[in-house]
Each structure stands twice: as C-alpha cells, then as structure tokens.
C-alpha cells in the first residue's frame, strides 16, 4: 500500500543532533508537537528523508519513528484546540 500521509516522532539525546533532525523534519513537514511532525509526501521522498536522518543520528542513543497513515485513517484524525488548518499540508510542495 502506498502511503502519502506520515507522522514522524523522535527522541534525540544530543542537542546538536536534535537541532539537525528538527531542521530535516521541518523541511519535509509541519510541526505538530515539539518532536512530532505531520507530513504529506510520496514514499520515494520519505526514503530521501530517512537517508538524511540516518546521516545525523546515533542509532545507539536516538530514536525516530515514521508512522504511515492510510487515507481512511488520516481522514479520521480529530483535532482539538489551536491547530493548523488541514489544507496547510500540501501534496504539491516538497522541499529537498
């Protein structure tokens, strides 16, 4: 199944690596929480992002989870409180 909606979560131990991972994630998606990003992109672009993460993290100390969301589950997301409009996430724009 091809996914286009993704949620990325991370826990990075080093401040320097944390800033680098955050910058990578910001270039691909919209920050929802301090260490959580919503993204809308094809799987081929996710592979590019993963490669960039792998060059930065220390696998014995850091953690990144990339969660695919099918269209049906994505449409079921309930948002409460101050949040970005859902149309801010665009399938047409991907920064590489």
mmCIF file of C-alpha atoms in Angstrom, residues 4 12 19 26 30 32 43 46 48 55 64 76 82-84 93 96:
data_model
loop_
_atom_site.group_PDB
_atom_site.id
_atom_site.type_symbol
_atom_site.label_atom_id
_atom_site.label_comp_id
_atom_site.label_asym_id
_atom_site.label_seq_id
_atom_site.Cartn_x
_atom_site.Cartn_y
_atom_site.Cartn_z
ATOM 1 C CA UNK A 4 1.158 9.712 1.369
ATOM 2 C CA UNK A 12 17.263 12.666 20.190
ATOM 3 C CA UNK A 19 18.567 20.596 16.034
ATOM 4 C CA UNK A 26 10.851 20.914 9.161
ATOM 5 C CA UNK A 30 4.632 20.696 9.553
ATOM 6 C CA UNK A 32 2.553 19.435 15.333
ATOM 7 C CA UNK A 43 7.089 7.095 -0.230
ATOM 8 C CA UNK A 46 10.232 9.530 2.669
ATOM 9 C CA UNK A 48 15.227 10.572 0.982
ATOM 10 C CA UNK A 55 23.452 10.516 8.444
ATOM 11 C CA UNK A 64 12.932 8.165 15.193
ATOM 12 C CA UNK A 76 -10.467 10.245 10.858
ATOM 13 C CA UNK A 82 -5.414 25.518 18.413
ATOM 14 C CA UNK A 83 -4.226 23.637 15.353
ATOM 15 C CA UNK A 84 -3.269 24.330 11.770
ATOM 16 C CA UNK A 93 5.187 21.061 -2.313
ATOM 17 C CA UNK A 96 14.517 18.539 -0.984
#
